[in-house]
CSV table of C-alpha atoms in Angstrom, one decimal:
chain,number,residue,atom,x,y,z
A,152,MET,CA,0.0,0.0,0.0
A,153,ASN,CA,1.3,3.4,-0.9
A,154,ALA,CA,2.2,5.8,1.9
A,155,GLY,CA,0.3,9.1,2.0
A,156,PRO,CA,1.9,12.3,0.9
A,157,ALA,CA,4.6,13.8,3.1
A,158,THR,CA,3.3,16.4,5.6
A,159,LEU,CA,4.3,19.9,4.8
A,160,ARG,CA,5.9,22.4,7.2
A,161,LEU,CA,4.8,25.8,6.0
A,162,PRO,CA,6.9,28.8,6.8
A,163,ALA,CA,5.6,32.2,7.9
A,164,LEU,CA,2.7,33.0,5.6
A,165,ALA,CA,1.9,36.1,3.7
A,166,HIS,CA,-1.5,34.7,2.8
A,167,ASP,CA,-3.4,31.6,4.1
A,168,ALA,CA,-7.0,30.6,3.2
A,169,VAL,CA,-9.1,27.5,3.2
A,170,VAL,CA,-11.3,27.8,0.0
A,171,PRO,CA,-14.7,26.2,0.4
A,172,GLY,CA,-15.4,23.5,-2.1
A,173,GLY,CA,-17.4,24.9,-5.1
A,174,PHE,CA,-16.5,28.5,-4.4
A,175,GLY,CA,-13.7,30.8,-5.5
A,176,HIS,CA,-10.9,32.7,-3.9
A,177,GLY,CA,-8.6,35.5,-5.2
A,178,PHE,CA,-5.1,36.3,-3.9
A,179,GLU,CA,-1.8,37.9,-4.9
A,180,ALA,CA,1.8,36.8,-4.9
A,181,ARG,CA,5.0,38.8,-5.5
A,182,ALA,CA,7.8,37.6,-7.7
A,183,GLY,CA,9.9,35.1,-5.7
A,184,GLN,CA,7.1,34.1,-3.4
A,185,TYR,CA,5.8,30.5,-3.1
A,186,ILE,CA,2.2,29.5,-3.7
A,187,THR,CA,1.3,26.2,-2.0
A,188,LEU,CA,-2.0,24.5,-3.0
A,189,ILE,CA,-3.2,21.7,-0.8
A,190,ASP,CA,-5.9,19.1,-1.5
A,191,LEU,CA,-7.2,18.8,2.0
A,192,HIS,CA,-9.5,15.8,1.6
A,193,GLY,CA,-8.3,14.1,-1.6
A,194,ARG,CA,-9.7,13.7,-5.1
A,195,GLN,CA,-10.5,17.4,-5.5
A,196,ALA,CA,-9.7,19.3,-8.7
A,197,GLY,CA,-9.0,23.0,-8.5
A,198,ASP,CA,-9.2,25.4,-11.5
A,199,PHE,CA,-6.4,28.0,-11.3
A,200,VAL,CA,-5.8,31.2,-13.3
A,201,ALA,CA,-3.3,34.1,-12.9
A,202,ILE,CA,-2.8,37.5,-14.4
A,203,SER,CA,0.3,39.8,-14.3
A,204,ARG,CA,-0.1,42.7,-11.9
A,205,ALA,CA,1.9,44.8,-14.3
A,206,ASP,CA,-0.4,44.1,-17.3
A,207,PRO,CA,-3.7,42.3,-16.7
A,208,GLY,CA,-3.7,41.4,-20.4
A,209,GLU,CA,-0.7,39.0,-19.7
A,210,VAL,CA,-2.2,35.8,-18.3
A,211,LEU,CA,-1.1,32.3,-17.4
A,212,SER,CA,-1.4,30.3,-20.6
A,213,PRO,CA,-1.8,26.5,-20.9
A,214,VAL,CA,-1.1,26.9,-24.7
A,215,GLU,CA,2.2,28.7,-24.2
A,216,THR,CA,3.1,26.2,-21.5
A,217,ARG,CA,2.5,23.2,-23.7
A,218,ARG,CA,4.6,24.8,-26.5
A,219,ARG,CA,7.4,25.7,-24.1
A,220,ASN,CA,7.6,22.2,-22.5
A,221,LEU,CA,6.7,20.3,-25.6
A,222,SER,CA,4.2,18.3,-23.6
A,223,LEU,CA,0.5,18.2,-22.8
A,224,PHE,CA,1.4,17.9,-19.2
A,225,PHE,CA,3.9,19.7,-16.9
A,226,ALA,CA,6.4,18.1,-14.5
A,227,LEU,CA,8.6,19.1,-11.6
A,228,GLY,CA,11.0,21.8,-12.6
A,229,ASP,CA,9.0,22.9,-15.6
A,230,HIS,CA,7.9,26.5,-16.1
A,231,LEU,CA,4.3,27.6,-16.5
A,232,MET,CA,4.3,30.3,-19.2
A,233,SER,CA,2.4,33.6,-19.7
A,234,SER,CA,0.5,34.5,-22.9
A,235,GLU,CA,3.5,36.7,-23.8
A,236,GLY,CA,5.8,33.7,-23.7
A,237,ARG,CA,7.4,34.7,-20.4
A,238,GLU,CA,8.0,32.4,-17.4
A,239,MET,CA,5.3,33.1,-14.9
A,240,PHE,CA,5.7,30.2,-12.4
A,241,GLU,CA,8.2,27.4,-11.7
A,242,VAL,CA,7.0,24.0,-10.4
A,243,VAL,CA,9.1,23.4,-7.3
A,244,ALA,CA,7.2,20.6,-5.5
A,245,ASP,CA,4.4,18.2,-6.6
A,246,SER,CA,3.3,15.2,-4.6
A,247,VAL,CA,0.7,13.9,-7.1
A,248,GLY,CA,2.2,14.6,-10.5
A,249,ILE,CA,-1.1,14.5,-12.4
A,250,HIS,CA,-2.8,17.7,-13.5
A,251,ASP,CA,-4.7,18.9,-16.6
A,252,SER,CA,-4.3,21.9,-18.9
A,253,ASN,CA,-6.7,20.8,-21.7
A,254,VAL,CA,-10.2,21.0,-20.3
A,255,PRO,CA,-11.8,24.5,-20.2
A,256,ALA,CA,-13.6,25.7,-17.1
A,257,CYS,CA,-17.3,24.7,-16.8
A,258,ASP,CA,-19.7,27.6,-16.9
A,259,SER,CA,-23.4,28.2,-16.1
A,260,THR,CA,-24.5,27.3,-19.7
A,261,ARG,CA,-22.8,23.8,-19.5
A,262,TYR,CA,-24.6,23.0,-16.2
A,263,ALA,CA,-28.0,24.3,-17.5
A,264,VAL,CA,-27.8,22.7,-21.0
A,265,ASP,CA,-25.7,19.6,-20.5
A,266,PHE,CA,-26.7,18.7,-17.0
A,267,GLY,CA,-30.1,20.3,-16.6
A,268,VAL,CA,-29.1,22.2,-13.5
A,269,PRO,CA,-29.5,25.9,-14.0
A,270,GLY,CA,-27.9,28.1,-11.4
A,271,HIS,CA,-25.3,25.5,-10.4
A,272,ARG,CA,-22.0,27.0,-9.2
A,273,ASN,CA,-19.2,26.8,-11.7
A,274,CYS,CA,-15.5,27.5,-12.0
A,275,LEU,CA,-15.8,30.2,-14.6
A,276,ASP,CA,-18.1,32.4,-12.5
A,277,ASN,CA,-16.1,31.5,-9.3
A,278,MET,CA,-12.9,32.8,-10.9
A,279,ALA,CA,-14.5,35.8,-12.4
A,280,GLU,CA,-15.9,36.9,-9.0
A,281,ALA,CA,-12.4,36.4,-7.5
A,282,LEU,CA,-10.8,38.6,-10.2
A,283,THR,CA,-13.4,41.3,-10.2
A,284,PRO,CA,-11.1,43.7,-8.3
A,285,TYR,CA,-8.7,43.5,-11.2
A,286,GLY,CA,-11.2,44.4,-13.8
A,287,ILE,CA,-11.6,40.8,-15.1
A,288,ASP,CA,-15.1,39.6,-16.0
A,289,ALA,CA,-16.4,36.2,-17.1
A,290,LEU,CA,-15.6,36.9,-20.7
A,291,HIS,CA,-11.9,37.6,-19.9
A,292,VAL,CA,-11.1,34.9,-17.5
A,293,PRO,CA,-8.2,33.0,-19.0
A,294,GLU,CA,-8.2,29.3,-19.7
A,295,PRO,CA,-7.3,27.5,-16.5
A,296,PHE,CA,-4.8,24.9,-15.3
A,297,ASN,CA,-6.9,22.2,-13.6
A,298,PHE,CA,-4.6,21.2,-10.7
A,299,PHE,CA,-5.0,17.7,-9.4
A,300,GLN,CA,-7.6,16.9,-12.2
A,301,ASN,CA,-7.0,13.6,-13.8
A,302,GLY,CA,-7.4,14.3,-17.5
A,303,PRO,CA,-5.7,11.5,-19.5
A,304,VAL,CA,-5.5,11.5,-23.3
A,305,THR,CA,-6.8,8.2,-24.7
A,306,ALA,CA,-5.1,6.0,-27.2
A,307,ASP,CA,-7.4,7.4,-30.0
A,308,GLY,CA,-6.5,11.0,-29.1
A,309,ARG,CA,-9.6,11.9,-27.1
A,310,MET,CA,-9.7,13.7,-23.8
A,311,ALA,CA,-11.1,12.0,-20.8
A,312,VAL,CA,-11.9,13.3,-17.3
A,313,THR,CA,-11.8,10.8,-14.4
A,314,ASP,CA,-11.6,11.3,-10.7
A,315,PRO,CA,-8.3,12.7,-9.3
A,316,ILE,CA,-5.8,10.3,-7.7
A,317,SER,CA,-4.8,12.9,-5.2
A,318,ARG,CA,-5.0,11.9,-1.5
A,319,PRO,CA,-5.6,14.1,1.6
A,320,GLY,CA,-2.6,16.4,1.9
A,321,ASP,CA,-1.3,16.2,-1.6
A,322,HIS,CA,0.1,19.5,-2.7
A,323,LEU,CA,1.6,21.5,-5.5
A,324,VAL,CA,4.1,24.4,-4.9
A,325,LEU,CA,4.7,27.1,-7.5
A,326,ARG,CA,7.3,29.9,-7.3
A,327,ALA,CA,6.0,33.1,-8.8
A,328,LEU,CA,8.4,34.6,-11.3
A,329,MET,CA,6.5,37.9,-11.6
A,330,ASP,CA,3.9,39.8,-9.5
A,331,VAL,CA,0.6,38.0,-10.0
A,332,ALA,CA,-3.0,38.0,-9.0
A,333,CYS,CA,-4.6,34.6,-9.0
A,334,ALA,CA,-7.9,32.8,-8.6
A,335,LEU,CA,-8.5,29.3,-7.3
A,336,SER,CA,-11.9,27.4,-7.7
A,337,PRO,CA,-12.2,24.0,-6.0
A,338,CYS,CA,-14.3,22.5,-8.8
A,339,PRO,CA,-18.1,22.4,-8.0
A,340,GLN,CA,-18.6,19.3,-10.3
A,341,ASP,CA,-20.8,16.8,-8.4
A,342,ILE,CA,-22.7,15.3,-11.3
A,343,ILE,CA,-20.1,13.4,-13.4
A,344,PRO,CA,-16.6,12.1,-12.4
A,345,GLY,CA,-14.1,14.7,-11.6
A,346,ASN,CA,-14.1,15.0,-7.8
A,347,GLY,CA,-15.3,11.6,-6.7
A,348,LEU,CA,-18.8,13.2,-6.8
A,349,VAL,CA,-18.0,15.0,-3.5
A,350,VAL,CA,-16.9,18.6,-3.6
A,351,THR,CA,-14.4,19.5,-0.8
A,352,ASP,CA,-12.2,22.3,0.4
A,353,MET,CA,-8.7,23.3,-0.7
A,354,ARG,CA,-6.0,25.4,1.0
A,355,ILE,CA,-4.0,28.1,-0.5
A,356,ALA,CA,-0.9,29.5,1.2
A,357,VAL,CA,1.6,32.2,0.0
A,358,SER,CA,5.0,32.5,1.6
A,359,ASP,CA,8.4,34.2,1.1
A,360,ASP,CA,10.2,30.9,1.8
A,361,PRO,CA,9.4,27.4,0.4
A,362,PRO,CA,7.6,24.8,2.5
A,363,THR,CA,9.5,21.8,3.6
A,364,SER,CA,8.4,18.2,3.6
A,365,LEU,CA,8.2,16.1,6.8
A,366,GLU,CA,8.4,12.5,5.8
A,367,GLY,CA,6.4,10.2,8.0
């Protein structure tokens, strides 16, 4: 049986929040700071977007990241790129190693039309609400990275979405390479696979120093 993820020791925090499952949260990080995302209960995907504080038109870009890394997926040590082809984040720790950058954020129309649930909370609106102070509305929310989401590509080239393999305490640590404003939405999906049909909370922490792992 696999051991659980190593417990993290977090340094002094500039920002610390538990984001309720199905809702959104906005925060900032300066260049050089570390952003730690923690799946508190396991099997919870989180949509994540970021914009440059110097230029809100420069955004975290899955497309540019795939082009830079020559891969549909990112790995430890890779850089997540901006829409201007600049390095925005460095992946410095990752206890699960499976994330998605292909599937767009669900919106109110998808829930109403595809699932017959009008008014259901959704990642697009969650992230737009979180980025409202920066002048970003739902039409201008960038395409997300879906952290912890298990989105394999099938042998015939199709995208699939299955439940995450992340366990309680699994985490991803990014080092910001420019001043950014970010939004995180622990995905509200509870109708089809994607969160084990149970929506749970995630934690976001921003620190000047990197967290350290406590094996045990």
